[in-house]
Coordinates of C-alpha atoms in Angstrom, one line a residue:
M1 CA 8.0 1.1 -20.7
K2 CA 11.3 2.9 -20.8
R3 CA 13.7 1.9 -18.0
L4 CA 16.7 3.5 -16.5
S5 CA 20.1 2.4 -17.8
R6 CA 22.0 -0.3 -15.9
T7 CA 24.6 2.2 -14.6
S8 CA 21.9 4.7 -13.5
R9 CA 20.0 2.0 -11.8
I10 CA 23.0 0.8 -9.8
L11 CA 24.0 4.3 -8.8
L12 CA 20.4 5.0 -7.7
T13 CA 20.3 1.8 -5.6
A14 CA 23.6 2.7 -3.9
T15 CA 22.2 6.2 -3.2
L16 CA 19.1 4.7 -1.6
L17 CA 21.1 2.4 0.6
L18 CA 23.4 5.1 1.7
G19 CA 20.5 7.3 2.6
V20 CA 21.8 10.4 0.9
S21 CA 18.6 11.2 -0.8
G22 CA 16.8 12.1 2.5
G23 CA 19.6 13.8 4.4
S24 CA 22.8 13.1 6.2
A25 CA 23.6 12.0 9.7
E26 CA 24.0 15.7 10.7
T27 CA 20.8 16.8 8.9
P28 CA 17.8 14.6 9.5
P29 CA 15.4 14.1 6.5
D30 CA 12.6 16.6 6.4
H31 CA 10.0 14.0 7.3
H32 CA 11.8 13.4 10.7
G33 CA 10.3 15.8 13.3
R34 CA 11.5 16.5 16.8
N35 CA 8.8 14.4 18.4
G36 CA 8.0 11.9 15.6
F37 CA 7.5 11.9 11.9
V38 CA 5.8 14.7 9.8
N39 CA 4.5 15.3 6.4
P40 CA 7.0 17.8 5.0
L41 CA 4.6 19.3 2.4
V42 CA 1.6 19.8 4.7
S43 CA 1.5 23.1 6.6
E44 CA -0.9 22.0 9.3
P45 CA -0.9 18.6 11.1
H46 CA -3.8 16.3 10.6
A47 CA -6.6 16.8 13.1
G48 CA -6.4 13.3 14.3
M49 CA -9.0 11.4 16.4
L50 CA -10.6 14.5 17.9
G51 CA -10.9 16.0 14.4
F52 CA -12.5 12.8 13.2
F53 CA -15.3 13.0 15.9
K54 CA -15.8 16.7 15.0
A55 CA -16.1 15.9 11.3
R56 CA -18.3 12.8 12.0
F57 CA -20.8 14.4 14.4
F58 CA -20.6 18.2 14.0
S59 CA -19.6 19.0 10.4
G60 CA -23.2 19.1 9.2
E61 CA -22.3 16.6 6.4
Q62 CA -24.5 13.6 6.2
W63 CA -22.5 10.4 6.9
A64 CA -23.3 7.6 4.5
G65 CA -25.0 4.5 5.7
Y66 CA -24.9 1.1 4.2
D67 CA -27.9 -1.1 3.5
P68 CA -26.9 -4.6 2.3
N69 CA -30.3 -4.9 0.7
I70 CA -29.7 -1.9 -1.5
Y71 CA -26.0 -2.1 -2.3
R72 CA -23.6 -5.0 -2.4
V73 CA -19.9 -4.8 -3.1
P74 CA -19.2 -6.7 -6.3
T75 CA -17.3 -10.0 -5.7
A76 CA -15.5 -12.6 -7.8
T77 CA -13.8 -15.9 -7.2
P78 CA -10.0 -15.6 -6.9
A79 CA -7.9 -17.2 -9.6
T80 CA -4.5 -17.3 -7.9
V81 CA -1.4 -19.0 -9.2
P82 CA -0.8 -22.4 -7.6
A83 CA 2.3 -22.6 -5.5
D84 CA 3.8 -25.3 -7.6
R85 CA 3.2 -23.7 -11.0
P86 CA 4.7 -20.2 -11.2
S87 CA 3.3 -18.1 -14.0
E88 CA 5.2 -16.1 -16.6
N89 CA 2.9 -13.1 -16.2
A90 CA 2.2 -11.5 -12.9
R91 CA -1.1 -12.4 -11.2
V92 CA -2.7 -9.8 -9.0
T93 CA -5.7 -10.5 -6.7
W94 CA -7.7 -7.9 -4.7
I95 CA -8.6 -9.6 -1.5
G96 CA -10.3 -6.5 -0.1
H97 CA -9.6 -3.1 1.3
A98 CA -5.7 -2.6 0.9
T99 CA -5.0 -6.3 0.9
V100 CA -3.6 -7.4 -2.4
L101 CA -1.9 -10.6 -3.4
I102 CA 0.8 -10.2 -6.1
Q103 CA 2.3 -13.3 -7.6
H104 CA 5.2 -13.4 -10.0
Q105 CA 8.2 -15.6 -10.8
G106 CA 7.3 -17.9 -7.9
I107 CA 7.3 -15.0 -5.4
N108 CA 4.1 -14.2 -3.5
V109 CA 3.7 -10.7 -2.0
L110 CA 0.9 -9.6 0.3
T111 CA 0.1 -6.0 1.1
D112 CA -1.5 -4.7 4.3
P113 CA -3.0 -8.0 5.5
M114 CA -6.5 -7.3 7.0
F115 CA -8.7 -10.3 7.4
S116 CA -10.5 -9.4 10.6
K117 CA -14.2 -8.4 10.9
R118 CA -13.5 -5.1 12.6
A119 CA -10.7 -2.5 12.2
G120 CA -10.0 -1.6 15.8
P121 CA -8.4 -2.6 19.1
G122 CA -8.7 -6.3 19.8
G123 CA -11.0 -6.8 16.8
I124 CA -13.9 -5.6 19.1
L125 CA -14.0 -1.9 18.5
G126 CA -13.9 0.0 15.3
P127 CA -15.9 -0.2 12.0
A128 CA -17.2 -3.5 10.9
R129 CA -16.6 -5.0 7.4
I130 CA -19.4 -4.5 4.9
S131 CA -17.7 -7.1 2.6
E132 CA -15.8 -10.2 3.5
P133 CA -12.2 -10.8 2.4
A134 CA -12.1 -12.8 -0.9
M135 CA -9.9 -15.5 0.7
T136 CA -9.2 -16.9 4.1
I137 CA -5.7 -16.8 5.4
D138 CA -5.6 -20.6 5.2
A139 CA -6.4 -20.4 1.5
L140 CA -3.4 -18.2 0.7
P141 CA -0.4 -19.6 -1.1
P142 CA 3.0 -19.4 0.8
I143 CA 3.6 -15.7 1.4
H144 CA 7.3 -14.7 1.0
A145 CA 6.9 -11.0 1.6
V146 CA 4.4 -8.9 3.5
V147 CA 4.4 -5.2 2.8
I148 CA 2.8 -2.9 5.4
S149 CA 2.2 0.8 4.7
H150 CA 1.5 2.1 8.2
N151 CA 0.1 1.1 11.6
H152 CA -3.6 2.1 11.4
Y153 CA -5.9 -0.8 12.4
D154 CA -7.3 -1.3 9.0
H155 CA -3.8 -1.7 7.5
L156 CA -1.8 -3.4 10.3
D157 CA -4.0 -6.0 11.9
L158 CA -2.2 -8.0 14.6
A159 CA -4.8 -10.9 14.5
S160 CA -4.1 -11.3 10.7
L161 CA -0.4 -11.2 11.2
R162 CA -0.6 -13.8 14.0
A163 CA -2.6 -16.1 11.7
L164 CA -0.1 -15.6 8.9
E165 CA 2.7 -16.6 11.2
K166 CA 0.8 -19.6 12.4
L167 CA 0.3 -20.7 8.8
A168 CA 3.9 -20.0 7.9
A169 CA 5.1 -22.2 10.7
T170 CA 3.5 -25.2 9.0
R171 CA 5.2 -24.4 5.7
K172 CA 8.8 -24.3 4.6
G173 CA 10.5 -21.0 5.1
G174 CA 9.4 -17.9 6.9
T175 CA 7.7 -14.7 5.7
V176 CA 9.7 -11.5 5.6
Y177 CA 7.9 -8.4 6.7
F178 CA 8.7 -5.0 5.2
V179 CA 7.6 -2.0 7.4
P180 CA 8.3 1.7 7.7
L181 CA 10.5 3.0 10.6
G182 CA 9.1 2.5 14.1
N183 CA 6.8 -0.5 13.4
R184 CA 9.2 -3.3 14.4
R185 CA 8.0 -3.3 18.0
L186 CA 4.4 -3.6 17.0
L187 CA 5.1 -6.7 14.8
A188 CA 6.9 -8.3 17.8
K189 CA 3.5 -8.3 19.5
A190 CA 2.3 -10.6 16.8
G191 CA 5.1 -13.0 17.5
I192 CA 7.2 -12.1 14.4
P193 CA 10.9 -12.6 15.0
D194 CA 13.1 -9.6 14.7
E195 CA 15.3 -11.2 12.0
R196 CA 12.3 -11.4 9.7
V197 CA 11.4 -7.8 9.9
R198 CA 12.9 -5.2 7.6
E199 CA 12.3 -1.7 8.9
L200 CA 13.0 1.0 6.3
D201 CA 13.0 4.8 6.0
W202 CA 11.8 6.5 2.9
W203 CA 14.0 5.8 -0.1
A204 CA 15.8 2.9 1.6
A205 CA 15.7 -0.4 -0.2
S206 CA 16.0 -4.1 0.7
S207 CA 16.0 -7.3 -1.2
L208 CA 14.7 -10.8 -1.0
T209 CA 15.6 -13.9 -3.1
V210 CA 13.2 -16.8 -3.5
G211 CA 14.2 -19.8 -5.7
G212 CA 17.0 -17.7 -7.3
E213 CA 14.6 -14.9 -8.2
P214 CA 15.3 -11.5 -6.7
L215 CA 12.7 -9.1 -5.4
V216 CA 13.6 -5.5 -4.4
L217 CA 11.4 -3.4 -2.2
T218 CA 11.9 0.3 -1.6
A219 CA 10.0 2.4 0.9
T220 CA 8.8 5.6 -0.8
P221 CA 7.0 8.7 0.5
A222 CA 3.4 8.9 1.4
Q223 CA 1.3 11.8 2.9
H224 CA -0.5 10.3 5.8
F225 CA -0.1 9.8 9.6
S226 CA 0.1 7.0 12.2
G227 CA -1.1 6.1 15.6
R228 CA -3.1 3.4 17.3
S229 CA -4.0 5.3 20.5
L230 CA -4.1 8.8 21.9
T231 CA -0.4 8.6 23.0
D232 CA 1.5 7.4 20.0
R233 CA 0.6 9.9 17.4
N234 CA 3.1 9.9 14.4
Q235 CA 5.7 7.9 16.4
A236 CA 5.9 5.4 13.6
L237 CA 6.5 6.3 9.9
W238 CA 4.1 5.7 7.1
A239 CA 5.1 4.8 3.5
S240 CA 4.2 3.7 0.1
W241 CA 6.3 1.0 -1.6
A242 CA 8.0 0.2 -4.9
I243 CA 8.1 -3.6 -5.4
E244 CA 10.3 -4.8 -8.3
W245 CA 10.9 -8.0 -10.0
N246 CA 13.4 -8.3 -13.0
D247 CA 10.6 -7.7 -15.5
F248 CA 7.6 -6.3 -13.5
S249 CA 7.2 -3.4 -11.2
V250 CA 4.5 -2.4 -8.8
W251 CA 3.9 0.7 -6.7
F252 CA 1.7 0.2 -3.6
G253 CA 0.2 3.5 -2.3
G254 CA -1.2 2.1 0.9
D255 CA -3.0 5.1 2.3
T256 CA -2.1 8.6 1.3
G257 CA -3.1 12.1 0.5
Y258 CA -2.0 13.9 -2.6
N259 CA 0.7 16.5 -3.4
D260 CA 2.2 17.4 -6.7
V261 CA 5.9 16.8 -5.6
Q262 CA 6.5 13.4 -3.9
F263 CA 4.6 11.2 -6.4
K264 CA 6.1 12.9 -9.4
E265 CA 9.5 12.3 -7.7
I266 CA 8.6 8.6 -7.3
G267 CA 7.6 8.3 -10.9
H268 CA 10.8 10.0 -12.0
R269 CA 13.2 7.9 -9.8
F270 CA 11.7 4.6 -10.9
D271 CA 10.8 5.7 -14.5
G272 CA 7.3 4.5 -14.0
F273 CA 5.6 1.3 -13.0
D274 CA 3.8 -1.6 -14.7
L275 CA 1.1 -1.5 -12.1
G276 CA 0.0 1.1 -9.5
I277 CA -2.1 0.0 -6.5
I278 CA -3.8 3.3 -5.5
P279 CA -6.4 4.1 -2.8
I280 CA -9.6 5.8 -3.9
G281 CA -11.8 5.7 -0.8
A282 CA -12.4 7.5 2.6
Y283 CA -12.2 11.0 1.2
R284 CA -15.2 13.0 2.6
P285 CA -15.5 15.5 4.2
R286 CA -12.6 16.9 2.2
G287 CA -11.7 19.5 4.9
F288 CA -10.8 16.7 7.3
M289 CA -9.9 13.8 4.9
G290 CA -8.2 15.8 2.1
P291 CA -4.6 16.0 3.6
V292 CA -4.4 12.2 4.2
H293 CA -6.7 10.5 1.7
V294 CA -6.9 11.1 -2.0
D295 CA -10.3 11.3 -3.7
P296 CA -10.8 9.6 -7.1
V297 CA -9.7 12.7 -9.1
E298 CA -6.4 12.9 -7.1
A299 CA -6.0 9.1 -7.5
V300 CA -6.0 9.6 -11.3
M301 CA -3.4 12.4 -10.9
M302 CA -1.3 10.0 -8.8
H303 CA -1.6 7.3 -11.4
R304 CA -0.3 9.8 -13.9
D305 CA 2.5 11.2 -11.6
I306 CA 4.0 7.8 -10.8
G307 CA 3.9 6.8 -14.4
A308 CA 1.7 3.7 -14.0
T309 CA 0.8 1.8 -17.2
R310 CA -2.2 0.4 -15.4
S311 CA -3.6 0.8 -11.9
L312 CA -5.8 -1.1 -9.4
P313 CA -8.0 1.0 -7.1
I314 CA -8.1 -0.1 -3.5
H315 CA -9.3 1.2 -0.1
W316 CA -13.0 1.1 -0.8
G317 CA -15.9 -1.3 -0.3
A318 CA -14.7 -3.0 2.9
F319 CA -15.2 -0.5 5.8
I320 CA -17.3 2.7 6.1
L321 CA -14.5 5.1 7.2
S322 CA -15.9 8.4 5.9
A323 CA -18.9 10.3 4.6
E324 CA -19.2 9.0 1.1
H325 CA -21.4 6.0 0.2
P326 CA -19.5 2.8 -0.5
S327 CA -20.6 3.0 -4.2
D328 CA -19.2 6.5 -4.7
P329 CA -15.4 5.8 -5.1
P330 CA -15.6 3.5 -8.2
A331 CA -18.3 5.7 -9.8
E332 CA -16.4 8.9 -9.2
L333 CA -13.2 7.2 -10.4
A334 CA -14.8 6.3 -13.7
Q335 CA -16.0 9.9 -14.1
A336 CA -12.5 11.2 -13.3
V337 CA -10.8 8.8 -15.8
V338 CA -13.1 10.1 -18.6
E339 CA -12.7 13.7 -17.6
T340 CA -8.9 13.5 -17.6
G341 CA -8.8 11.6 -20.9
Y342 CA -7.1 8.4 -19.5
P343 CA -8.0 5.1 -21.2
H344 CA -10.7 3.5 -19.1
A345 CA -9.0 0.1 -19.0
A346 CA -5.8 1.6 -17.5
F347 CA -7.5 2.3 -14.1
E348 CA -10.7 0.5 -13.4
P349 CA -12.0 -1.2 -10.3
F350 CA -11.7 -4.9 -9.5
A351 CA -14.4 -6.9 -7.9
V352 CA -13.4 -8.1 -4.5
G353 CA -11.6 -11.4 -5.2
E354 CA -11.0 -10.6 -8.8
S355 CA -7.6 -11.8 -10.3
R356 CA -6.0 -10.2 -13.3
S357 CA -2.8 -11.1 -15.2
Y358 CA -0.2 -8.5 -16.3
S359 CA 2.7 -8.9 -18.6
G360 CA 5.9 -7.3 -17.6
S361 CA 7.9 -4.7 -19.5
S362 CA 9.7 -5.6 -22.6
G363 CA 12.9 -4.4 -21.0
Q364 CA 14.1 -5.5 -17.6
T365 CA 12.4 -3.5 -14.8
L366 CA 15.5 -3.3 -12.7
A367 CA 17.9 -3.3 -15.6
R368 CA 20.3 -4.9 -13.1
N369 CA 22.8 -7.7 -13.0
A370 CA 24.6 -9.6 -10.3
E371 CA 26.5 -6.5 -9.2
A372 CA 23.4 -4.4 -8.7
T373 CA 21.8 -7.3 -6.7
R374 CA 24.8 -7.5 -4.4
L375 CA 24.4 -3.9 -3.6
L376 CA 21.3 -4.7 -1.7
P377 CA 21.1 -6.2 1.8

């Protein structure tokens, strides 16, 4: 995959750190509203919790049920990289929902850790899992970086974070958490020390070095919303993430709707990615879900826009969050891939627990040297 030149990459990194891409101190970025954060390309705010109940019970659209005797989410046994034997190729394991383990060059990254049985307050309320996580937290290798997209209960689970911290305390070193603006205080509730939380605005970057190997993470735009109660609507930011090793790049979409501006800009700025991790579920009814959740057709468009060589579909098969049946997202994704003419192998579902290996680009992903690394905090 073609990469930016060394000079261009260094200049871009400096631009991200200075924050000039989103606005100046006098002019806030367009996703910073007066009373929280906003989606700059959506004319109407998302209908929120009340809109969900209206769509769920009064829209007239039948809400899918789940019968475990009729449909089972495909599962596989994880084949992760042992902690003491780093692999040359990246190893990616779908643990379930938006939780993905990415292993490369001895660095282990975990996205949106969600291991609880319910996605809701206290693990008591909210939808129950229809498939179990492929791994327990105790079975994870040492996690060096946790990347969180936003604060909804199915993506930021305090019980899972507490368990990760408890496990990290028994191992050498501490996990570093990368979150969008406004989420630091929430992580404090899980007992995570402030010095191990990196809270970033869109287009801001931060770095981590493990065993001499650098990792760069950049918060990139997403079209979504936030909130864990009726009183904190959009008080914390949501984001997607660019995750970059020297020779391998990943874009983690988290949870997002589609527009034809922001994701093309992400693809342009980073000159594409070796792997996209893109949501495909929770998209019906479209009138309610459309602004904040892509459907499979839009997921393929996103795969194209960000310039992903391959993509892993997530955000399906774990919780019933919307009207479609659990088997609809992968089936409709396969149809969308055929209709758009993309090679099937470039964007096909994993089984829960499946691990796949990916070779990095022939050129250096970051095309950076020591000077570029020092630009990053």
